[in-house]
Amino acid sequence: MSTIVLLLITGLGLGALYFLVASGLSLIYGLMGVLNFAHGSFLTLGAFAGWELARRMGGESWGTLIASLLLGMVVGALVAAATEFLLIRRLYNRHIEQVLVTVGLALATVALFDGIWGTDPIYVTAPPWLSHTTEILGARVPNDRFLLIGAAVLVLLGIVAFLRYTRFGLVIRAGVENRSMVTALGIDVRKAFTVVFAIGGAAAGLGGVLASHYFGYVSPQLGGSLLIFAFIVTVIGGLGSLAGAAIASVAVAILQQFANYFLGGTGDLMVVLLLAVVLLVRPTGILGKKA
Amino acid sequence: MTESTTAVVTESILTVSDLSASIDGQQVIESVSFEMLPVGVTALLGRNGVGKTSTLRAILGLIERSGEVTVAGERVDREPTHRIVQRGVGYVPEDREVFASLTVAENLRLAERDSSPNRALVAELFPDLTDRAGQLAGTLSGGQQQMVSLARALVNNNQVLLVDEPTKGLAPLIVMDVARALERAAETVPVLLVEQNLQVVRMLAKKAIVLEGGRVVYDGSAEELLGNEALTKELLGVA
Ligand SMILES: Nc1ncnc2c1ncn2[C@@H]1O[C@H](COP(=O)(O)OP(=O)(O)OP(=O)(O)O)[C@@H](O)[C@H]1O
Ligand SMILES: [Mg+2]
């Protein structure tokens, strides 16, 4: 029982990380049809920014942790918005070029991070409470899981509220459904593109700082490794669906945890199998719109 | 007020000259030229697939085009779609294109460009929409969706409306509702109307432009065209 509780909560925590990356990927694809392979770099940069701040302010305080989470968000948002504005904007509806540019950017930034921070993992310090455990139904659950889950829930609620209650949110929801009709109503949908990149970048940057605490280190590879699963999650959830991304994040991460524990470390394999099954049975993903 | 009315009467609100357009590299209209009447309804007619929808979409820059388009005397053919629309070009697309996942109220709110939208007019023309403000547009009937699509254009103070087959697939009774709404709209804003229902054209249009194979083959009085059975049959394939 306690093992199952631990696996479930750890799965939820990991799912929270996947969601923070996948939410942006899914929104960006849904509105613009862009597969953003550079999304992992927003995460990595957020993580390094958070670490740089923590190392100056002293990583053990809660104030530092909160400041580094906020900094990760801001850095992620700014870099993502700049990426959209300077690179992607010129390439709408040119899907091959988009892939080339975002993949190129991902490779270039990883090399850049290698150059600045080195290729070795850098261990992070956090408020001691995060590395303690809390007993739930007999399971000793590391506290950082709760931080991850709480942050992802807040991000989910924040994005949902933004989409539902703001003018930009209205434009984005309409644009995901029918972009050209939005422009035919006299709306400059490109502004919404930048906003969506900024939101996705903020979530990824936040995810970067959280990931550094979950794994205990930062490295230039951090974003790339999470990005693969985030893409799988996005496809399973249905490209363009935020709710789908949330459900699939949790499902994939929990499946991964259980398969790793009970089926001899086959978590990644099971995730790929799940992806294959979903693509065969329901090619649009759980909540994706029909083509 | 008097001044702007005079201006509207003396220069055409929308002119198209030598407009060609292509979709995926395939030419769909060729060197189309016409002027709209400055008031009332101008009908854009032709058999299926002759390029009526493409003409409207080319005017709006929704498909690749070349040639000249002016709105109120100013060239707009180099501008992106949203700018052209912001000049006061309202568009009611073929097949309505309401946002299915948004409510009726959200569809209308999204469309409102002016600081003083004509909500009263919309409420008066389409009382049904007020009652269904909270309903998802995707769950409306075809006729109700058409009302939403028309309302999205009528809620703004436009200089010209481009309306593409607003009665397509609607029951006869609703066809007349839509026609009356258009008639009412045309009292204040000139309308370029693509329409297959010739009864509606007869009722609303003074001028008619007919396309065939992506080119203009008739440009003149709607009454004369529809009064001439042989010509109507030749150009539109129906009597
Ligand atoms: N998305 C598209 N891809 C390729 N060809 C297209 C596309 N849309 C339209 N066409 C072609 O362009 C030509 C003109 O089409 P258009 O829709 O403008 O005609 P229409 O006069 O509006 O027809 P209808 O009366 O059936 O609405 C047609 O030959 C059509 O096959
Ligand atoms: Mg058409």
Coordinates of C-alpha atoms and ligand atoms in Angstrom, one line a residue:
Chain A
M1 CA 0.0 0.0 0.0
S2 CA 2.7 2.5 1.0
T3 CA 4.6 1.7 -2.2
I4 CA 1.6 2.4 -4.3
V5 CA 0.9 5.7 -2.5
L6 CA 4.6 6.7 -3.0
L7 CA 4.5 5.8 -6.7
L8 CA 1.2 7.6 -7.2
I9 CA 2.4 10.8 -5.6
T10 CA 5.8 10.7 -7.3
G11 CA 4.0 10.1 -10.5
L12 CA 1.8 13.1 -9.9
G13 CA 4.9 15.2 -9.2
L14 CA 6.6 14.0 -12.4
G15 CA 3.3 14.5 -14.2
A16 CA 3.3 18.1 -12.9
L17 CA 6.7 18.7 -14.6
Y18 CA 5.5 17.2 -17.8
F19 CA 2.4 19.3 -17.7
L20 CA 4.4 22.5 -17.2
V21 CA 6.3 21.8 -20.4
A22 CA 3.4 20.2 -22.3
S23 CA 0.9 23.0 -21.6
G24 CA 3.0 25.5 -23.6
L25 CA 3.7 23.0 -26.4
S26 CA 0.0 22.2 -26.7
L27 CA -1.2 25.8 -26.7
I28 CA 1.5 26.8 -29.2
Y29 CA 0.7 23.9 -31.5
G30 CA -3.1 24.5 -31.1
L31 CA -3.0 28.1 -32.0
M32 CA -0.1 28.3 -34.5
G33 CA 0.5 24.8 -35.7
V34 CA 4.1 25.1 -34.6
L35 CA 6.0 22.2 -33.1
N36 CA 8.4 24.0 -30.8
F37 CA 11.4 21.8 -30.4
A38 CA 13.2 24.7 -28.6
H39 CA 10.7 24.6 -25.7
G40 CA 13.2 22.5 -23.6
S41 CA 15.7 25.3 -23.9
F42 CA 13.3 27.7 -22.2
L43 CA 13.1 25.2 -19.4
T44 CA 16.8 24.7 -19.1
L45 CA 17.4 28.5 -19.1
G46 CA 14.8 29.0 -16.4
A47 CA 16.6 26.3 -14.3
F48 CA 20.0 27.9 -14.7
A49 CA 18.6 31.4 -14.0
G50 CA 17.0 30.1 -10.8
W51 CA 20.2 28.4 -9.8
E52 CA 22.3 31.5 -10.4
L53 CA 20.0 33.5 -8.2
A54 CA 19.9 30.8 -5.5
R55 CA 23.7 30.6 -5.4
R56 CA 23.9 34.4 -4.8
M57 CA 21.1 34.6 -2.3
G58 CA 21.7 31.3 -0.4
G59 CA 19.6 28.4 -1.6
E60 CA 18.3 27.3 1.8
S61 CA 15.8 30.1 2.3
W62 CA 12.2 30.0 1.2
G63 CA 12.5 33.5 -0.1
T64 CA 15.2 32.4 -2.4
L65 CA 13.2 29.5 -3.7
I66 CA 10.2 31.7 -4.4
A67 CA 12.4 34.4 -6.0
S68 CA 14.1 31.7 -8.2
L69 CA 10.7 30.3 -9.3
L70 CA 9.6 33.7 -10.3
L71 CA 12.8 34.5 -12.0
G72 CA 12.6 31.2 -13.9
M73 CA 9.1 32.2 -15.1
V74 CA 10.2 35.6 -16.2
V75 CA 13.3 34.4 -18.0
G76 CA 11.3 31.7 -19.7
A77 CA 8.5 34.1 -20.8
L78 CA 11.0 36.7 -22.2
V79 CA 13.1 34.2 -24.1
A80 CA 10.1 32.5 -25.5
A81 CA 8.4 35.7 -26.6
A82 CA 11.7 36.8 -28.2
T83 CA 12.0 33.5 -30.0
E84 CA 8.5 34.0 -31.4
F85 CA 9.0 37.6 -32.3
L86 CA 12.5 37.2 -33.9
L87 CA 12.4 33.8 -35.5
I88 CA 9.1 32.0 -35.6
R89 CA 7.0 34.9 -36.7
R90 CA 8.6 34.9 -40.2
L91 CA 7.9 31.2 -40.7
Y92 CA 4.1 30.8 -40.1
N93 CA 2.7 28.1 -42.3
R94 CA 6.2 27.0 -43.3
H95 CA 6.3 23.9 -41.2
I96 CA 9.6 22.4 -42.4
E97 CA 11.4 25.6 -41.8
Q98 CA 9.8 25.9 -38.4
V99 CA 11.1 22.5 -37.4
L100 CA 14.6 23.3 -38.7
V101 CA 14.7 26.6 -36.9
T102 CA 13.4 25.3 -33.5
V103 CA 15.6 22.1 -33.7
G104 CA 18.5 24.3 -34.6
L105 CA 17.8 26.6 -31.8
A106 CA 17.6 23.7 -29.3
L107 CA 20.9 22.3 -30.4
A108 CA 22.6 25.8 -30.4
T109 CA 21.3 26.7 -27.0
V110 CA 22.4 23.4 -25.4
A111 CA 25.9 24.0 -26.8
L112 CA 25.7 27.6 -25.5
F113 CA 24.7 26.4 -22.0
D114 CA 27.5 23.8 -22.2
G115 CA 29.9 26.7 -22.9
I116 CA 28.7 28.8 -20.1
W117 CA 27.9 26.3 -17.3
G118 CA 29.8 23.2 -18.4
T119 CA 28.5 19.8 -19.2
D120 CA 28.5 18.4 -15.7
P121 CA 25.4 18.5 -13.6
I122 CA 25.4 21.3 -11.0
Y123 CA 23.8 20.3 -7.7
V124 CA 21.2 22.7 -6.3
T125 CA 20.4 23.5 -2.7
A126 CA 16.9 24.0 -1.5
P127 CA 15.1 24.7 1.8
P128 CA 15.7 21.7 3.9
W129 CA 12.0 20.9 4.2
L130 CA 11.9 20.0 0.6
S131 CA 14.3 17.0 1.1
H132 CA 12.4 15.8 4.2
T133 CA 9.5 13.4 3.9
T134 CA 5.9 13.4 5.0
E135 CA 4.1 10.2 5.9
I136 CA 0.9 9.6 4.0
L137 CA -0.9 6.3 4.5
G138 CA 2.3 4.8 5.6
A139 CA 4.4 6.1 2.6
R140 CA 7.3 8.4 3.2
V141 CA 6.8 11.0 0.5
P142 CA 9.6 13.5 -0.3
N143 CA 8.1 17.0 0.2
D144 CA 9.3 18.4 -3.1
R145 CA 6.5 16.4 -4.8
F146 CA 4.0 18.6 -3.1
L147 CA 5.7 21.7 -4.4
L148 CA 5.6 20.4 -7.9
I149 CA 2.0 19.3 -7.7
G150 CA 0.9 22.6 -6.2
A151 CA 2.8 24.7 -8.7
A152 CA 1.3 22.7 -11.7
V153 CA -2.2 23.0 -10.3
L154 CA -1.7 26.8 -9.9
V155 CA -0.4 27.1 -13.5
L156 CA -3.3 25.0 -14.8
L157 CA -5.8 27.2 -13.0
G158 CA -4.0 30.3 -14.0
I159 CA -4.0 29.4 -17.7
V160 CA -7.6 28.3 -17.6
A161 CA -8.6 31.6 -15.9
F162 CA -6.6 33.6 -18.5
L163 CA -8.2 31.8 -21.4
R164 CA -11.6 32.1 -20.0
Y165 CA -11.7 35.6 -18.6
T166 CA -9.4 37.8 -20.7
R167 CA -9.7 39.2 -24.2
F168 CA -6.5 37.6 -25.2
G169 CA -7.8 34.3 -23.9
L170 CA -10.9 34.7 -26.0
V171 CA -8.8 35.4 -29.1
I172 CA -6.6 32.4 -28.3
R173 CA -9.5 30.0 -27.9
A174 CA -11.0 31.2 -31.1
G175 CA -7.7 31.1 -32.9
V176 CA -7.1 27.5 -31.9
E177 CA -10.4 26.7 -33.5
N178 CA -10.2 28.8 -36.7
R179 CA -7.3 31.2 -37.0
S180 CA -8.2 32.8 -40.3
M181 CA -11.7 33.6 -39.2
V182 CA -10.2 35.5 -36.2
T183 CA -8.2 37.7 -38.6
A184 CA -11.3 38.1 -40.7
L185 CA -12.9 39.7 -37.6
G186 CA -10.2 42.4 -37.7
I187 CA -8.0 40.9 -35.0
D188 CA -4.2 40.9 -35.2
V189 CA -3.8 37.3 -34.2
R190 CA 0.0 37.6 -34.2
K191 CA -0.2 39.5 -30.9
A192 CA -1.9 36.4 -29.4
F193 CA 1.0 34.3 -30.8
T194 CA 3.5 36.2 -28.8
V195 CA 1.4 36.0 -25.7
V196 CA 1.0 32.3 -26.1
F197 CA 4.7 31.8 -26.5
A198 CA 5.3 33.9 -23.4
I199 CA 2.8 31.9 -21.3
G200 CA 4.3 28.6 -22.5
G201 CA 7.8 29.9 -21.8
A202 CA 6.8 31.0 -18.3
A203 CA 5.4 27.6 -17.5
A204 CA 8.5 25.9 -18.9
G205 CA 10.8 28.3 -17.0
L206 CA 9.0 27.6 -13.8
G207 CA 9.1 23.9 -14.6
G208 CA 12.9 24.2 -15.1
V209 CA 13.4 25.5 -11.5
L210 CA 11.1 22.9 -10.1
A211 CA 12.8 20.2 -12.2
S212 CA 16.2 21.2 -10.8
H213 CA 14.8 20.6 -7.3
Y214 CA 13.1 17.3 -8.2
F215 CA 16.2 15.9 -9.8
G216 CA 18.5 17.7 -7.5
Y217 CA 20.7 19.3 -10.2
V218 CA 20.8 21.5 -13.3
S219 CA 22.4 20.5 -16.5
P220 CA 22.2 21.7 -20.1
Q221 CA 20.4 18.4 -21.0
L222 CA 17.6 19.0 -18.4
G223 CA 15.1 20.5 -20.9
G224 CA 15.7 18.1 -23.7
S225 CA 15.1 15.0 -21.7
L226 CA 11.8 16.3 -20.3
L227 CA 10.8 17.7 -23.7
I228 CA 10.6 14.2 -25.3
F229 CA 8.0 13.1 -22.7
A230 CA 6.2 16.4 -22.9
F231 CA 5.8 15.9 -26.6
I232 CA 4.5 12.4 -26.0
V233 CA 2.1 13.7 -23.4
T234 CA 0.9 16.4 -25.8
V235 CA 0.2 13.9 -28.6
I236 CA -1.6 11.5 -26.2
G237 CA -3.6 14.4 -24.7
G238 CA -4.5 15.7 -28.1
L239 CA -2.5 18.5 -29.7
G240 CA -4.0 21.9 -28.7
S241 CA -6.0 20.6 -25.7
L242 CA -4.9 22.0 -22.3
A243 CA -7.1 19.6 -20.4
G244 CA -5.9 16.7 -22.5
A245 CA -2.3 17.7 -21.7
A246 CA -3.1 17.7 -18.0
I247 CA -4.8 14.3 -18.0
A248 CA -2.1 12.8 -20.2
S249 CA 0.7 14.2 -18.1
V250 CA -0.6 12.5 -15.0
A251 CA -1.4 9.3 -16.9
V252 CA 2.0 9.0 -18.5
A253 CA 4.0 9.8 -15.4
I254 CA 2.1 7.4 -13.2
L255 CA 2.3 4.7 -15.8
Q256 CA 6.1 5.3 -16.0
Q257 CA 6.5 5.1 -12.2
F258 CA 4.5 1.9 -11.9
A259 CA 6.2 0.2 -14.9
N260 CA 9.6 1.1 -13.6
Y261 CA 8.8 -0.4 -10.2
F262 CA 6.7 -3.4 -11.0
L263 CA 7.9 -4.3 -14.5
G264 CA 11.6 -4.1 -14.1
G265 CA 12.3 -0.5 -15.2
T266 CA 10.3 -0.6 -18.4
G267 CA 8.6 2.8 -17.7
D268 CA 9.9 4.5 -20.9
L269 CA 9.0 1.5 -23.0
M270 CA 5.5 1.5 -21.6
V271 CA 5.0 5.2 -22.4
V272 CA 6.0 4.6 -26.0
L273 CA 3.6 1.6 -26.1
L274 CA 0.8 3.8 -24.7
L275 CA 1.6 6.4 -27.3
A276 CA 1.4 3.8 -30.1
V277 CA -1.9 2.5 -28.7
V278 CA -3.5 5.9 -28.5
L279 CA -2.3 6.8 -32.0
L280 CA -3.9 3.6 -33.3
V281 CA -7.1 3.8 -31.5
R282 CA -7.6 7.5 -31.3
P283 CA -5.2 9.4 -33.6
T284 CA -6.3 12.8 -32.4
G285 CA -5.4 12.0 -28.8
I286 CA -7.7 11.9 -25.8
L287 CA -9.2 15.3 -26.2
G288 CA -7.8 16.5 -29.6
K289 CA -10.2 17.9 -32.1
K290 CA -11.0 15.9 -35.2
A291 CA -8.8 16.7 -38.2
Chain B
M1 CA -22.8 63.5 -41.5
T2 CA -24.1 65.0 -44.7
E3 CA -20.5 65.3 -46.0
S4 CA -19.7 61.6 -45.5
T5 CA -23.0 60.6 -47.1
T6 CA -22.1 62.6 -50.2
A7 CA -18.6 61.0 -50.3
V8 CA -20.2 57.6 -50.2
V9 CA -22.5 58.4 -53.0
T10 CA -19.8 59.9 -55.3
E11 CA -17.1 57.2 -55.0
S12 CA -17.6 53.5 -54.9
I13 CA -17.0 52.1 -51.5
L14 CA -15.3 48.9 -52.9
T15 CA -13.6 48.6 -56.3
V16 CA -11.8 45.6 -57.6
S17 CA -9.6 45.8 -60.6
D18 CA -7.6 43.1 -62.4
L19 CA -7.8 40.9 -59.3
S20 CA -6.4 37.4 -59.7
A21 CA -5.9 34.9 -56.9
S22 CA -4.6 31.4 -56.4
I23 CA -5.0 28.6 -53.9
D24 CA -2.0 26.3 -53.5
G25 CA -0.5 27.7 -56.7
Q26 CA -3.7 27.0 -58.7
Q27 CA -5.4 30.1 -60.1
V28 CA -9.0 30.4 -59.0
I29 CA -10.0 33.9 -60.3
E30 CA -8.5 35.8 -63.2
S31 CA -8.4 39.5 -63.7
V32 CA -11.7 40.2 -62.0
S33 CA -12.8 43.9 -62.1
F34 CA -16.0 45.4 -60.8
E35 CA -17.4 48.2 -58.7
M36 CA -20.0 47.9 -56.0
L37 CA -23.0 50.1 -55.8
P38 CA -22.4 52.8 -53.1
V39 CA -25.7 51.9 -51.5
G40 CA -27.9 48.8 -51.2
V41 CA -27.1 45.3 -52.4
T42 CA -24.7 44.3 -55.2
A43 CA -25.1 40.6 -56.0
L44 CA -22.1 38.5 -57.0
L45 CA -23.4 35.5 -58.9
G46 CA -22.4 32.4 -60.9
R47 CA -22.6 28.7 -61.0
N48 CA -20.9 26.5 -58.4
G49 CA -17.1 26.7 -58.4
V50 CA -16.8 29.8 -60.6
G51 CA -14.8 31.7 -57.9
K52 CA -17.4 33.8 -55.9
T53 CA -16.1 32.8 -52.5
S54 CA -12.5 33.1 -53.8
T55 CA -13.2 36.7 -54.9
L56 CA -14.4 37.6 -51.4
R57 CA -11.5 35.9 -49.8
A58 CA -9.1 37.6 -52.2
I59 CA -10.6 41.0 -51.4
L60 CA -9.9 40.3 -47.7
G61 CA -6.4 38.9 -48.3
L62 CA -7.4 35.5 -47.0
I63 CA -5.9 33.9 -50.1
E64 CA -2.9 35.0 -52.2
R65 CA -3.9 37.7 -54.7
S66 CA -2.6 40.3 -57.1
G67 CA -4.4 43.3 -58.5
E68 CA -6.0 46.3 -57.0
V69 CA -8.7 46.6 -54.3
T70 CA -9.8 49.9 -52.9
V71 CA -12.0 50.5 -49.9
A72 CA -13.4 54.0 -49.7
G73 CA -10.9 55.1 -52.3
E74 CA -7.8 53.7 -50.5
R75 CA -5.8 50.8 -51.8
V76 CA -5.9 47.8 -49.4
D77 CA -4.5 45.0 -51.5
R78 CA -1.1 45.1 -49.8
E79 CA -2.6 45.0 -46.3
P80 CA -3.0 42.0 -44.0
T81 CA -6.6 40.8 -43.5
H82 CA -7.1 42.3 -40.0
R83 CA -6.2 45.8 -41.3
I84 CA -8.6 45.6 -44.2
V85 CA -11.4 44.4 -41.8
Q86 CA -10.5 47.2 -39.4
R87 CA -11.2 49.7 -42.2
G88 CA -14.8 48.7 -41.9
V89 CA -15.2 45.6 -44.0
G90 CA -17.6 43.1 -42.4
Y91 CA -17.4 39.5 -43.6
V92 CA -20.0 36.8 -43.3
P93 CA -18.3 33.7 -44.7
E94 CA -19.7 30.8 -46.6
D95 CA -20.6 28.0 -44.1
R96 CA -20.8 30.6 -41.3
E97 CA -17.6 29.7 -39.5
V98 CA -18.9 30.4 -36.0
F99 CA -16.5 29.4 -33.2
A100 CA -18.2 26.2 -32.1
S101 CA -16.4 26.0 -28.8
L102 CA -17.3 29.6 -27.8
T103 CA -20.6 30.7 -26.6
V104 CA -22.9 32.9 -28.6
A105 CA -22.0 35.9 -26.4
E106 CA -18.3 35.2 -26.8
N107 CA -18.6 34.9 -30.6
L108 CA -20.2 38.4 -30.6
R109 CA -17.8 39.9 -28.1
L110 CA -14.9 38.7 -30.1
A111 CA -16.2 40.4 -33.2
E112 CA -16.9 43.8 -31.5
R113 CA -14.3 46.2 -32.8
D114 CA -16.0 49.5 -32.2
S115 CA -16.2 51.3 -28.9
S116 CA -19.9 51.6 -29.4
P117 CA -21.1 48.2 -30.9
N118 CA -24.6 48.0 -32.3
R119 CA -25.8 45.5 -29.7
A120 CA -29.3 46.9 -29.8
L121 CA -29.6 46.3 -33.6
V122 CA -28.4 42.7 -33.1
A123 CA -30.8 42.1 -30.3
E124 CA -33.6 43.5 -32.4
L125 CA -32.8 41.5 -35.5
F126 CA -32.0 38.3 -33.8
P127 CA -33.9 38.1 -30.5
D128 CA -33.1 34.3 -30.4
L129 CA -29.4 35.1 -29.9
T130 CA -30.1 37.1 -26.7
D131 CA -31.9 34.1 -25.3
R132 CA -29.1 31.8 -26.2
A133 CA -26.2 34.0 -25.2
G134 CA -24.7 31.3 -23.0
Q135 CA -25.1 28.5 -25.4
L136 CA -22.1 27.0 -27.3
A137 CA -22.3 28.1 -30.9
G138 CA -21.4 24.6 -32.0
T139 CA -24.7 23.3 -30.6
L140 CA -26.9 25.8 -32.5
S141 CA -28.9 24.9 -35.5
G142 CA -27.7 26.0 -38.9
G143 CA -30.1 28.9 -39.1
Q144 CA -29.1 30.1 -35.6
Q145 CA -25.4 29.8 -36.5
Q146 CA -26.1 32.0 -39.6
M147 CA -27.7 34.5 -37.3
V148 CA -24.5 34.6 -35.2
S149 CA -22.4 35.0 -38.3
L150 CA -24.5 37.9 -39.5
A151 CA -24.6 39.4 -36.1
R152 CA -20.8 39.3 -35.9
A153 CA -20.7 41.6 -39.0
L154 CA -23.7 43.8 -38.1
V155 CA -22.5 44.5 -34.5
N156 CA -19.8 46.9 -36.0
N157 CA -20.3 50.1 -37.9
N158 CA -18.9 48.8 -41.2
Q159 CA -18.4 50.6 -44.5
V160 CA -19.2 47.5 -46.5
L161 CA -20.3 44.0 -45.9
L162 CA -19.2 40.9 -47.8
V163 CA -21.8 38.2 -47.4
D164 CA -21.3 34.7 -48.8
E165 CA -24.3 32.5 -49.4
P166 CA -26.1 33.4 -46.1
T167 CA -29.2 31.3 -47.0
K168 CA -27.4 28.2 -48.0
G169 CA -29.0 25.1 -46.5
L170 CA -31.7 27.0 -44.6
A171 CA -35.4 26.2 -44.4
P172 CA -37.6 28.6 -46.5
L173 CA -39.0 30.4 -43.5
I174 CA -35.5 31.1 -42.1
V175 CA -34.3 32.2 -45.6
M176 CA -36.8 35.0 -45.4
D177 CA -35.6 36.0 -41.9
V178 CA -32.1 36.2 -43.2
A179 CA -33.2 38.2 -46.3
R180 CA -35.0 40.7 -44.1
A181 CA -32.0 41.1 -41.8
L182 CA -29.9 41.8 -44.9
E183 CA -32.4 44.2 -46.3
R184 CA -32.3 46.0 -43.0
A185 CA -28.5 46.0 -42.9
A186 CA -28.3 47.3 -46.5
E187 CA -30.2 50.4 -45.5
T188 CA -27.1 51.6 -43.7
V189 CA -24.2 49.8 -45.3
P190 CA -23.6 48.6 -48.9
V191 CA -23.6 44.8 -49.2
L192 CA -21.8 42.6 -51.7
L193 CA -23.9 39.5 -51.6
V194 CA -23.1 36.0 -53.0
E195 CA -26.4 34.2 -53.3
Q196 CA -27.7 31.2 -55.1
N197 CA -31.3 31.8 -54.1
L198 CA -32.6 34.0 -57.0
Q199 CA -35.7 34.9 -55.1
V200 CA -33.6 36.5 -52.5
V201 CA -31.4 38.2 -55.2
R202 CA -34.6 39.6 -56.8
M203 CA -35.8 40.9 -53.5
L204 CA -32.6 42.6 -52.5
A205 CA -30.2 43.4 -55.3
K206 CA -30.1 46.2 -57.7
K207 CA -26.8 45.4 -59.4
A208 CA -25.5 42.0 -60.4
I209 CA -22.0 40.8 -61.3
V210 CA -21.7 37.3 -62.8
L211 CA -18.6 35.2 -62.8
E212 CA -17.7 32.3 -65.0
G213 CA -14.5 30.4 -64.9
G214 CA -13.0 33.0 -62.6
R215 CA -13.9 36.0 -64.9
V216 CA -16.6 38.6 -64.9
V217 CA -19.1 37.8 -67.7
Y218 CA -21.9 40.2 -66.7
D219 CA -22.0 43.5 -64.9
G220 CA -25.2 45.4 -64.9
S221 CA -28.7 45.6 -63.6
A222 CA -29.9 42.7 -61.5
E223 CA -33.5 43.2 -62.7
E224 CA -32.5 43.0 -66.4
L225 CA -30.4 39.8 -65.8
L226 CA -33.1 38.0 -63.9
G227 CA -35.9 39.3 -66.2
N228 CA -34.1 37.7 -69.2
E229 CA -34.8 34.0 -68.8
A230 CA -32.4 33.0 -71.6
L231 CA -29.5 35.0 -70.2
T232 CA -30.2 33.8 -66.6
K233 CA -30.2 30.2 -67.8
E234 CA -27.0 30.7 -69.8
L235 CA -25.1 32.5 -67.0
L236 CA -26.4 30.8 -63.9
G237 CA -27.7 27.5 -65.2
V238 CA -31.2 28.1 -63.7
A239 CA -34.2 30.0 -64.6
Ligands
LIG1 N1 -9.0 25.1 -50.7 C1 -9.0 24.9 -52.1 N2 -8.0 24.2 -52.6 C2 -8.0 24.0 -54.0 N3 -8.9 24.5 -54.8 C3 -9.9 25.3 -54.3 C4 -10.0 25.5 -52.9 N4 -11.0 26.3 -52.6 C5 -11.6 26.5 -53.8 N5 -10.9 25.9 -54.8 C6 -11.2 25.9 -56.3 O1 -11.4 27.3 -56.6 C7 -12.4 27.4 -57.6 C8 -13.4 28.5 -57.1 O2 -13.9 28.1 -55.9 P1 -14.9 29.0 -55.1 O3 -15.1 28.4 -53.8 O4 -14.4 30.4 -55.1 O5 -16.2 29.0 -56.0 P2 -17.7 29.5 -55.6 O6 -18.1 30.3 -56.8 O7 -17.7 30.1 -54.3 O8 -18.5 28.1 -55.6 P3 -19.8 27.7 -54.7 O9 -20.9 28.3 -55.4 O10 -19.8 26.2 -54.8 O11 -19.6 28.2 -53.3 C9 -13.1 26.0 -57.7 O12 -12.7 25.5 -58.9 C10 -12.6 25.3 -56.5 O13 -12.4 23.9 -56.8
MG2 MG -18.7 29.7 -52.6

